[in-house]
Amino acid sequence: MKYLIANWKQNKGLFDISSWLDLYFDNIEGIDISKVKVIICPPFTLINELVVNLSQRDHLFIEIGVQNISKYPSGPHTGEVGFEQLPEQVKWVIIGHSERRIDGEDNESINEKIRLSLENSKIPIVCFSEIDQYNEVSDEFSSQVFFAIEPLSAISTMGVGKPETIDNIKKVYDNVLSENFIYGGSVDDKDITNYINEPYIKGFLVGGASLDPIKFAEITRKIAQ
Ligand code: PGA
């Protein structure tokens, strides 16, 4: 089983969900979906629409995640969204994405968010760009989370990402004590073929290419082969 995570970042609106799903499902016809778990992480504002749209279709292999979570259970925290406010269909949580770290997300809050996620039976996808950031994740969580290596030079923030080489990804993996090892950074429908045969890469976190349902379907198809 491989994991394919779509990180839509701050993109898409209410009226995009249905057409994205229509095109995606049309383009994954015939693939063996038992080989890949697809997780879509939309902005908070689209979660309910995605829940409703997926429930009307016959494709239960798609799960839903969020791109961040409040480090507080609830209360006077302007602009935050916490677990109590999410529908039960949300199963995954991206934590510590580099685009949040540059906005001040620190290791303490990342560990707190992981703890809250596990307490709420959600699976954290903990992003790190350097091994120091991985080392800051408390050992008590290591066996319960997915780790996503996202080298800063690889993610397409500002549109300049360049996919990481297999050698460099393997070097990082050799320092990570987790079998739940995900790669993220400019993966698209073409260069995915460079990575799918690496057995230690258990999945992919895809930003830009996940916005296009046809490209994302092609990535799904290649992973499922
Ligand atoms: P990208 O984003 O695929 O656009 O590089 C990946 C990520 O940052 O999650």
PDB file of C-alpha atoms and ligand atoms in Angstrom:
ATOM      1  CA  MET A   1       0.000   0.000   0.000  1.00  0.00           C
ATOM      2  CA  LYS A   2       1.316   3.442  -0.941  1.00  0.00           C
ATOM      3  CA  TYR A   3      -0.019   6.770   0.255  1.00  0.00           C
ATOM      4  CA  LEU A   4      -0.755   9.668  -2.060  1.00  0.00           C
ATOM      5  CA  ILE A   5      -1.515  12.926  -0.304  1.00  0.00           C
ATOM      6  CA  ALA A   6      -2.876  15.975  -2.125  1.00  0.00           C
ATOM      7  CA  ASN A   7      -1.988  19.230  -0.418  1.00  0.00           C
ATOM      8  CA  TRP A   8      -4.147  21.866  -2.060  1.00  0.00           C
ATOM      9  CA  LYS A   9      -2.637  24.641   0.055  1.00  0.00           C
ATOM     10  CA  GLN A  10      -4.538  27.960  -0.276  1.00  0.00           C
ATOM     11  CA  ASN A  11      -6.205  27.016  -3.541  1.00  0.00           C
ATOM     12  CA  LYS A  12      -9.669  26.146  -4.842  1.00  0.00           C
ATOM     13  CA  GLY A  13     -13.182  27.215  -3.950  1.00  0.00           C
ATOM     14  CA  LEU A  14     -16.565  25.639  -3.241  1.00  0.00           C
ATOM     15  CA  PHE A  15     -17.457  25.229  -6.886  1.00  0.00           C
ATOM     16  CA  ASP A  16     -14.253  23.429  -7.786  1.00  0.00           C
ATOM     17  CA  ILE A  17     -14.813  20.308  -5.709  1.00  0.00           C
ATOM     18  CA  SER A  18     -17.389  18.550  -7.803  1.00  0.00           C
ATOM     19  CA  SER A  19     -15.627  19.137 -11.129  1.00  0.00           C
ATOM     20  CA  TRP A  20     -12.239  18.120  -9.664  1.00  0.00           C
ATOM     21  CA  LEU A  21     -13.742  14.834  -8.422  1.00  0.00           C
ATOM     22  CA  ASP A  22     -15.586  14.195 -11.709  1.00  0.00           C
ATOM     23  CA  LEU A  23     -12.403  14.551 -13.727  1.00  0.00           C
ATOM     24  CA  TYR A  24     -10.314  12.620 -11.230  1.00  0.00           C
ATOM     25  CA  PHE A  25     -12.654   9.640 -11.118  1.00  0.00           C
ATOM     26  CA  ASP A  26     -13.051   9.614 -14.907  1.00  0.00           C
ATOM     27  CA  ASN A  27      -9.281   9.393 -15.226  1.00  0.00           C
ATOM     28  CA  ILE A  28      -8.611   6.646 -12.698  1.00  0.00           C
ATOM     29  CA  GLU A  29     -10.977   4.175 -14.329  1.00  0.00           C
ATOM     30  CA  GLY A  30      -9.567   0.681 -14.250  1.00  0.00           C
ATOM     31  CA  ILE A  31      -6.765   1.146 -11.751  1.00  0.00           C
ATOM     32  CA  ASP A  32      -6.284  -1.180  -8.792  1.00  0.00           C
ATOM     33  CA  ILE A  33      -7.217   1.135  -5.962  1.00  0.00           C
ATOM     34  CA  SER A  34      -6.307  -1.429  -3.325  1.00  0.00           C
ATOM     35  CA  LYS A  35      -2.666  -0.417  -3.938  1.00  0.00           C
ATOM     36  CA  VAL A  36      -2.972   3.238  -3.084  1.00  0.00           C
ATOM     37  CA  LYS A  37      -4.620   5.267  -0.346  1.00  0.00           C
ATOM     38  CA  VAL A  38      -5.465   8.753  -1.558  1.00  0.00           C
ATOM     39  CA  ILE A  39      -5.763  11.528   1.008  1.00  0.00           C
ATOM     40  CA  ILE A  40      -7.014  14.976  -0.018  1.00  0.00           C
ATOM     41  CA  CYS A  41      -6.095  17.919   2.204  1.00  0.00           C
ATOM     42  CA  PRO A  42      -8.169  20.932   1.113  1.00  0.00           C
ATOM     43  CA  PRO A  43      -8.351  24.273   2.897  1.00  0.00           C
ATOM     44  CA  PHE A  44     -10.618  24.178   5.978  1.00  0.00           C
ATOM     45  CA  THR A  45     -13.359  26.013   4.095  1.00  0.00           C
ATOM     46  CA  LEU A  46     -13.827  23.114   1.656  1.00  0.00           C
ATOM     47  CA  ILE A  47     -13.850  20.166   4.016  1.00  0.00           C
ATOM     48  CA  ASN A  48     -17.585  19.878   4.391  1.00  0.00           C
ATOM     49  CA  GLU A  49     -18.132  20.190   0.659  1.00  0.00           C
ATOM     50  CA  LEU A  50     -15.592  17.425   0.088  1.00  0.00           C
ATOM     51  CA  VAL A  51     -17.223  15.211   2.739  1.00  0.00           C
ATOM     52  CA  VAL A  52     -20.628  15.644   1.107  1.00  0.00           C
ATOM     53  CA  ASN A  53     -19.330  15.107  -2.433  1.00  0.00           C
ATOM     54  CA  LEU A  54     -17.391  11.981  -1.526  1.00  0.00           C
ATOM     55  CA  SER A  55     -20.318  10.497   0.375  1.00  0.00           C
ATOM     56  CA  GLN A  56     -22.425  10.775  -2.788  1.00  0.00           C
ATOM     57  CA  ARG A  57     -19.923   8.732  -4.772  1.00  0.00           C
ATOM     58  CA  ASP A  58     -18.818   5.179  -4.617  1.00  0.00           C
ATOM     59  CA  HIS A  59     -15.128   5.812  -3.969  1.00  0.00           C
ATOM     60  CA  LEU A  60     -14.500   5.192  -0.319  1.00  0.00           C
ATOM     61  CA  PHE A  61     -10.758   4.762  -0.823  1.00  0.00           C
ATOM     62  CA  ILE A  62     -10.307   8.527  -0.651  1.00  0.00           C
ATOM     63  CA  GLU A  63      -9.707   9.935   2.812  1.00  0.00           C
ATOM     64  CA  ILE A  64      -9.625  13.537   4.017  1.00  0.00           C
ATOM     65  CA  GLY A  65      -6.957  15.481   5.857  1.00  0.00           C
ATOM     66  CA  VAL A  66      -6.326  19.045   6.973  1.00  0.00           C
ATOM     67  CA  GLN A  67      -3.248  21.171   6.326  1.00  0.00           C
ATOM     68  CA  ASN A  68      -2.862  22.383   9.904  1.00  0.00           C
ATOM     69  CA  ILE A  69      -4.661  22.296  13.232  1.00  0.00           C
ATOM     70  CA  SER A  70      -4.869  24.513  16.285  1.00  0.00           C
ATOM     71  CA  LYS A  71      -2.589  23.569  19.156  1.00  0.00           C
ATOM     72  CA  TYR A  72      -5.497  24.357  21.490  1.00  0.00           C
ATOM     73  CA  PRO A  73      -8.533  22.135  21.999  1.00  0.00           C
ATOM     74  CA  SER A  74     -10.908  25.131  21.886  1.00  0.00           C
ATOM     75  CA  GLY A  75     -11.347  28.637  23.278  1.00  0.00           C
ATOM     76  CA  PRO A  76     -10.430  32.239  22.539  1.00  0.00           C
ATOM     77  CA  HIS A  77      -7.923  31.714  19.714  1.00  0.00           C
ATOM     78  CA  THR A  78      -8.839  34.003  16.863  1.00  0.00           C
ATOM     79  CA  GLY A  79      -8.462  32.455  13.449  1.00  0.00           C
ATOM     80  CA  GLU A  80      -7.689  28.963  14.695  1.00  0.00           C
ATOM     81  CA  VAL A  81      -9.551  25.739  13.895  1.00  0.00           C
ATOM     82  CA  GLY A  82      -9.427  22.808  16.287  1.00  0.00           C
ATOM     83  CA  PHE A  83     -10.289  19.126  16.242  1.00  0.00           C
ATOM     84  CA  GLU A  84     -13.650  19.628  17.909  1.00  0.00           C
ATOM     85  CA  GLN A  85     -14.713  21.609  14.846  1.00  0.00           C
ATOM     86  CA  LEU A  86     -13.800  19.018  12.251  1.00  0.00           C
ATOM     87  CA  PRO A  87     -16.168  16.423  10.858  1.00  0.00           C
ATOM     88  CA  GLU A  88     -15.333  12.878  11.908  1.00  0.00           C
ATOM     89  CA  GLN A  89     -14.440  12.040   8.289  1.00  0.00           C
ATOM     90  CA  VAL A  90     -11.177  13.967   8.671  1.00  0.00           C
ATOM     91  CA  LYS A  91      -8.564  11.337   9.468  1.00  0.00           C
ATOM     92  CA  TRP A  92      -5.223  12.965   8.670  1.00  0.00           C
ATOM     93  CA  VAL A  93      -3.400  16.138   9.703  1.00  0.00           C
ATOM     94  CA  ILE A  94      -0.408  17.738   8.014  1.00  0.00           C
ATOM     95  CA  ILE A  95       1.772  19.256  10.729  1.00  0.00           C
ATOM     96  CA  GLY A  96       4.850  21.452  10.468  1.00  0.00           C
ATOM     97  CA  HIS A  97       4.821  22.131   6.755  1.00  0.00           C
ATOM     98  CA  SER A  98       7.777  24.344   5.800  1.00  0.00           C
ATOM     99  CA  GLU A  99       5.396  27.010   4.527  1.00  0.00           C
ATOM    100  CA  ARG A 100       4.088  27.222   8.093  1.00  0.00           C
ATOM    101  CA  ARG A 101       7.510  26.989   9.698  1.00  0.00           C
ATOM    102  CA  ILE A 102       8.617  30.092   7.800  1.00  0.00           C
ATOM    103  CA  ASP A 103       5.585  31.811   9.316  1.00  0.00           C
ATOM    104  CA  GLY A 104       6.773  30.961  12.814  1.00  0.00           C
ATOM    105  CA  GLU A 105       5.561  27.440  13.528  1.00  0.00           C
ATOM    106  CA  ASP A 106       8.018  26.124  16.130  1.00  0.00           C
ATOM    107  CA  ASN A 107       8.967  22.688  17.385  1.00  0.00           C
ATOM    108  CA  GLU A 108       7.042  23.068  20.610  1.00  0.00           C
ATOM    109  CA  SER A 109       3.770  23.740  18.856  1.00  0.00           C
ATOM    110  CA  ILE A 110       4.489  20.972  16.334  1.00  0.00           C
ATOM    111  CA  ASN A 111       4.876  18.444  19.160  1.00  0.00           C
ATOM    112  CA  GLU A 112       1.720  19.744  20.805  1.00  0.00           C
ATOM    113  CA  LYS A 113      -0.216  19.405  17.566  1.00  0.00           C
ATOM    114  CA  ILE A 114       1.043  15.848  17.135  1.00  0.00           C
ATOM    115  CA  ARG A 115      -0.042  14.999  20.682  1.00  0.00           C
ATOM    116  CA  LEU A 116      -3.514  16.470  20.148  1.00  0.00           C
ATOM    117  CA  SER A 117      -3.861  14.675  16.803  1.00  0.00           C
ATOM    118  CA  LEU A 118      -3.118  11.308  18.351  1.00  0.00           C
ATOM    119  CA  GLU A 119      -5.462  11.984  21.266  1.00  0.00           C
ATOM    120  CA  ASN A 120      -8.161  12.709  18.704  1.00  0.00           C
ATOM    121  CA  SER A 121      -7.354   9.550  16.716  1.00  0.00           C
ATOM    122  CA  LYS A 122      -6.040  11.443  13.684  1.00  0.00           C
ATOM    123  CA  ILE A 123      -2.881  10.438  11.849  1.00  0.00           C
ATOM    124  CA  PRO A 124      -0.214  13.173  11.757  1.00  0.00           C
ATOM    125  CA  ILE A 125       1.858  13.688   8.633  1.00  0.00           C
ATOM    126  CA  VAL A 126       4.820  15.509  10.111  1.00  0.00           C
ATOM    127  CA  CYS A 127       6.822  17.532   7.592  1.00  0.00           C
ATOM    128  CA  PHE A 128      10.477  18.299   7.951  1.00  0.00           C
ATOM    129  CA  SER A 129      13.029  19.862   5.639  1.00  0.00           C
ATOM    130  CA  GLU A 130      16.187  19.087   7.593  1.00  0.00           C
ATOM    131  CA  ILE A 131      17.153  16.242   9.861  1.00  0.00           C
ATOM    132  CA  ASP A 132      17.383  18.656  12.825  1.00  0.00           C
ATOM    133  CA  GLN A 133      13.655  19.285  12.510  1.00  0.00           C
ATOM    134  CA  TYR A 134      13.004  15.536  12.425  1.00  0.00           C
ATOM    135  CA  ASN A 135      15.118  15.131  15.572  1.00  0.00           C
ATOM    136  CA  GLU A 136      12.951  17.677  17.378  1.00  0.00           C
ATOM    137  CA  VAL A 137       9.907  15.439  17.124  1.00  0.00           C
ATOM    138  CA  SER A 138       9.451  13.716  20.458  1.00  0.00           C
ATOM    139  CA  ASP A 139      10.475  10.026  20.387  1.00  0.00           C
ATOM    140  CA  GLU A 140       7.208   9.039  21.992  1.00  0.00           C
ATOM    141  CA  PHE A 141       5.413   9.884  18.735  1.00  0.00           C
ATOM    142  CA  SER A 142       7.815   8.331  16.245  1.00  0.00           C
ATOM    143  CA  SER A 143       6.025   5.052  15.766  1.00  0.00           C
ATOM    144  CA  GLN A 144       2.607   6.688  15.420  1.00  0.00           C
ATOM    145  CA  VAL A 145       3.150   9.314  12.754  1.00  0.00           C
ATOM    146  CA  PHE A 146       4.044   9.600   9.087  1.00  0.00           C
ATOM    147  CA  PHE A 147       7.135  11.660   8.319  1.00  0.00           C
ATOM    148  CA  ALA A 148       7.299  13.671   5.113  1.00  0.00           C
ATOM    149  CA  ILE A 149      10.704  14.875   3.971  1.00  0.00           C
ATOM    150  CA  GLU A 150      10.266  18.064   1.991  1.00  0.00           C
ATOM    151  CA  PRO A 151      13.622  19.645   1.144  1.00  0.00           C
ATOM    152  CA  LEU A 152      13.222  23.408   0.825  1.00  0.00           C
ATOM    153  CA  SER A 153      14.783  23.384  -2.611  1.00  0.00           C
ATOM    154  CA  ALA A 154      12.252  20.786  -3.763  1.00  0.00           C
ATOM    155  CA  ILE A 155       8.894  22.169  -2.747  1.00  0.00           C
ATOM    156  CA  SER A 156       7.426  24.498  -5.284  1.00  0.00           C
ATOM    157  CA  THR A 157       6.771  27.406  -2.948  1.00  0.00           C
ATOM    158  CA  MET A 158       7.130  30.501  -5.161  1.00  0.00           C
ATOM    159  CA  GLY A 159       7.090  28.192  -8.176  1.00  0.00           C
ATOM    160  CA  VAL A 160      10.772  27.289  -8.117  1.00  0.00           C
ATOM    161  CA  GLY A 161      10.902  23.755  -6.703  1.00  0.00           C
ATOM    162  CA  LYS A 162      13.237  21.151  -8.112  1.00  0.00           C
ATOM    163  CA  PRO A 163      12.620  17.479  -7.258  1.00  0.00           C
ATOM    164  CA  GLU A 164      15.158  15.964  -4.859  1.00  0.00           C
ATOM    165  CA  THR A 165      17.495  13.229  -6.092  1.00  0.00           C
ATOM    166  CA  ILE A 166      16.925   9.647  -5.001  1.00  0.00           C
ATOM    167  CA  ASP A 167      20.406   9.563  -3.416  1.00  0.00           C
ATOM    168  CA  ASN A 168      19.614  12.513  -1.180  1.00  0.00           C
ATOM    169  CA  ILE A 169      16.227  11.135  -0.190  1.00  0.00           C
ATOM    170  CA  LYS A 170      17.810   7.795   0.711  1.00  0.00           C
ATOM    171  CA  LYS A 171      20.408   9.571   2.856  1.00  0.00           C
ATOM    172  CA  VAL A 172      17.616  11.244   4.813  1.00  0.00           C
ATOM    173  CA  TYR A 173      15.707   7.981   5.118  1.00  0.00           C
ATOM    174  CA  ASP A 174      18.775   6.299   6.623  1.00  0.00           C
ATOM    175  CA  ASN A 175      18.523   8.741   9.538  1.00  0.00           C
ATOM    176  CA  VAL A 176      14.806   8.313  10.081  1.00  0.00           C
ATOM    177  CA  LEU A 177      13.511   5.685  12.471  1.00  0.00           C
ATOM    178  CA  SER A 178      10.165   5.244  10.804  1.00  0.00           C
ATOM    179  CA  GLU A 179       8.820   3.019   8.086  1.00  0.00           C
ATOM    180  CA  ASN A 180       6.141   5.602   7.353  1.00  0.00           C
ATOM    181  CA  PHE A 181       8.396   7.693   5.159  1.00  0.00           C
ATOM    182  CA  ILE A 182       6.837  10.075   2.612  1.00  0.00           C
ATOM    183  CA  TYR A 183       8.534  12.233   0.004  1.00  0.00           C
ATOM    184  CA  GLY A 184       7.191  15.657  -0.978  1.00  0.00           C
ATOM    185  CA  GLY A 185       8.514  18.260  -3.367  1.00  0.00           C
ATOM    186  CA  SER A 186       7.545  18.966  -6.968  1.00  0.00           C
ATOM    187  CA  VAL A 187       6.350  15.451  -7.674  1.00  0.00           C
ATOM    188  CA  ASP A 188       4.290  15.452 -10.855  1.00  0.00           C
ATOM    189  CA  ASP A 189       2.772  13.000 -13.290  1.00  0.00           C
ATOM    190  CA  LYS A 190       6.096  12.613 -15.138  1.00  0.00           C
ATOM    191  CA  ASP A 191       8.845  12.557 -12.506  1.00  0.00           C
ATOM    192  CA  ILE A 192       6.860  10.299 -10.175  1.00  0.00           C
ATOM    193  CA  THR A 193       8.355   7.416 -12.163  1.00  0.00           C
ATOM    194  CA  ASN A 194      11.787   8.258 -10.698  1.00  0.00           C
ATOM    195  CA  TYR A 195      10.529   7.471  -7.199  1.00  0.00           C
ATOM    196  CA  ILE A 196       7.909   4.748  -7.329  1.00  0.00           C
ATOM    197  CA  ASN A 197      10.376   1.881  -7.360  1.00  0.00           C
ATOM    198  CA  GLU A 198      12.146   2.989  -4.183  1.00  0.00           C
ATOM    199  CA  PRO A 199      10.679   0.557  -1.624  1.00  0.00           C
ATOM    200  CA  TYR A 200      11.351   2.745   1.441  1.00  0.00           C
ATOM    201  CA  ILE A 201       9.306   5.657   0.015  1.00  0.00           C
ATOM    202  CA  LYS A 202       5.853   4.771   1.266  1.00  0.00           C
ATOM    203  CA  GLY A 203       4.080   7.669  -0.343  1.00  0.00           C
ATOM    204  CA  PHE A 204       4.076  11.166  -1.766  1.00  0.00           C
ATOM    205  CA  LEU A 205       2.886  14.562  -0.644  1.00  0.00           C
ATOM    206  CA  VAL A 206       1.916  16.447  -3.767  1.00  0.00           C
ATOM    207  CA  GLY A 207       1.155  20.162  -3.901  1.00  0.00           C
ATOM    208  CA  GLY A 208       1.017  21.856  -7.305  1.00  0.00           C
ATOM    209  CA  ALA A 209       0.303  18.737  -9.369  1.00  0.00           C
ATOM    210  CA  SER A 210      -2.622  17.788  -7.111  1.00  0.00           C
ATOM    211  CA  LEU A 211      -4.542  20.865  -8.211  1.00  0.00           C
ATOM    212  CA  ASP A 212      -4.995  19.326 -11.649  1.00  0.00           C
ATOM    213  CA  PRO A 213      -7.224  16.237 -11.349  1.00  0.00           C
ATOM    214  CA  ILE A 214      -5.919  14.741 -14.592  1.00  0.00           C
ATOM    215  CA  LYS A 215      -2.279  14.980 -13.490  1.00  0.00           C
ATOM    216  CA  PHE A 216      -3.183  13.697 -10.051  1.00  0.00           C
ATOM    217  CA  ALA A 217      -5.046  10.768 -11.612  1.00  0.00           C
ATOM    218  CA  GLU A 218      -1.969   9.940 -13.685  1.00  0.00           C
ATOM    219  CA  ILE A 219       0.181   9.981 -10.551  1.00  0.00           C
ATOM    220  CA  THR A 220      -2.366   7.675  -8.885  1.00  0.00           C
ATOM    221  CA  ARG A 221      -2.287   5.326 -11.862  1.00  0.00           C
ATOM    222  CA  LYS A 222       1.514   5.116 -11.878  1.00  0.00           C
ATOM    223  CA  ILE A 223       1.693   4.473  -8.138  1.00  0.00           C
ATOM    224  CA  ALA A 224      -0.962   1.775  -8.378  1.00  0.00           C
ATOM    225  CA  GLN A 225       0.845  -0.151 -11.140  1.00  0.00           C
TER     226      GLN A 225
HETATM  227  P1  PGA B   1       4.789  20.872  -4.398  1.00  0.00           P
HETATM  228  O1  PGA B   1       4.342  20.972  -2.876  1.00  0.00           O
HETATM  229  O2  PGA B   1       4.417  19.489  -4.879  1.00  0.00           O
HETATM  230  O3  PGA B   1       4.019  21.954  -5.083  1.00  0.00           O
HETATM  231  O4  PGA B   1       6.248  21.086  -4.426  1.00  0.00           O
HETATM  232  C1  PGA B   1       4.506  19.909  -1.993  1.00  0.00           C
HETATM  233  C2  PGA B   1       4.204  20.401  -0.613  1.00  0.00           C
HETATM  234  O5  PGA B   1       4.720  21.452  -0.255  1.00  0.00           O
HETATM  235  O6  PGA B   1       3.393  19.796   0.117  1.00  0.00           O
END
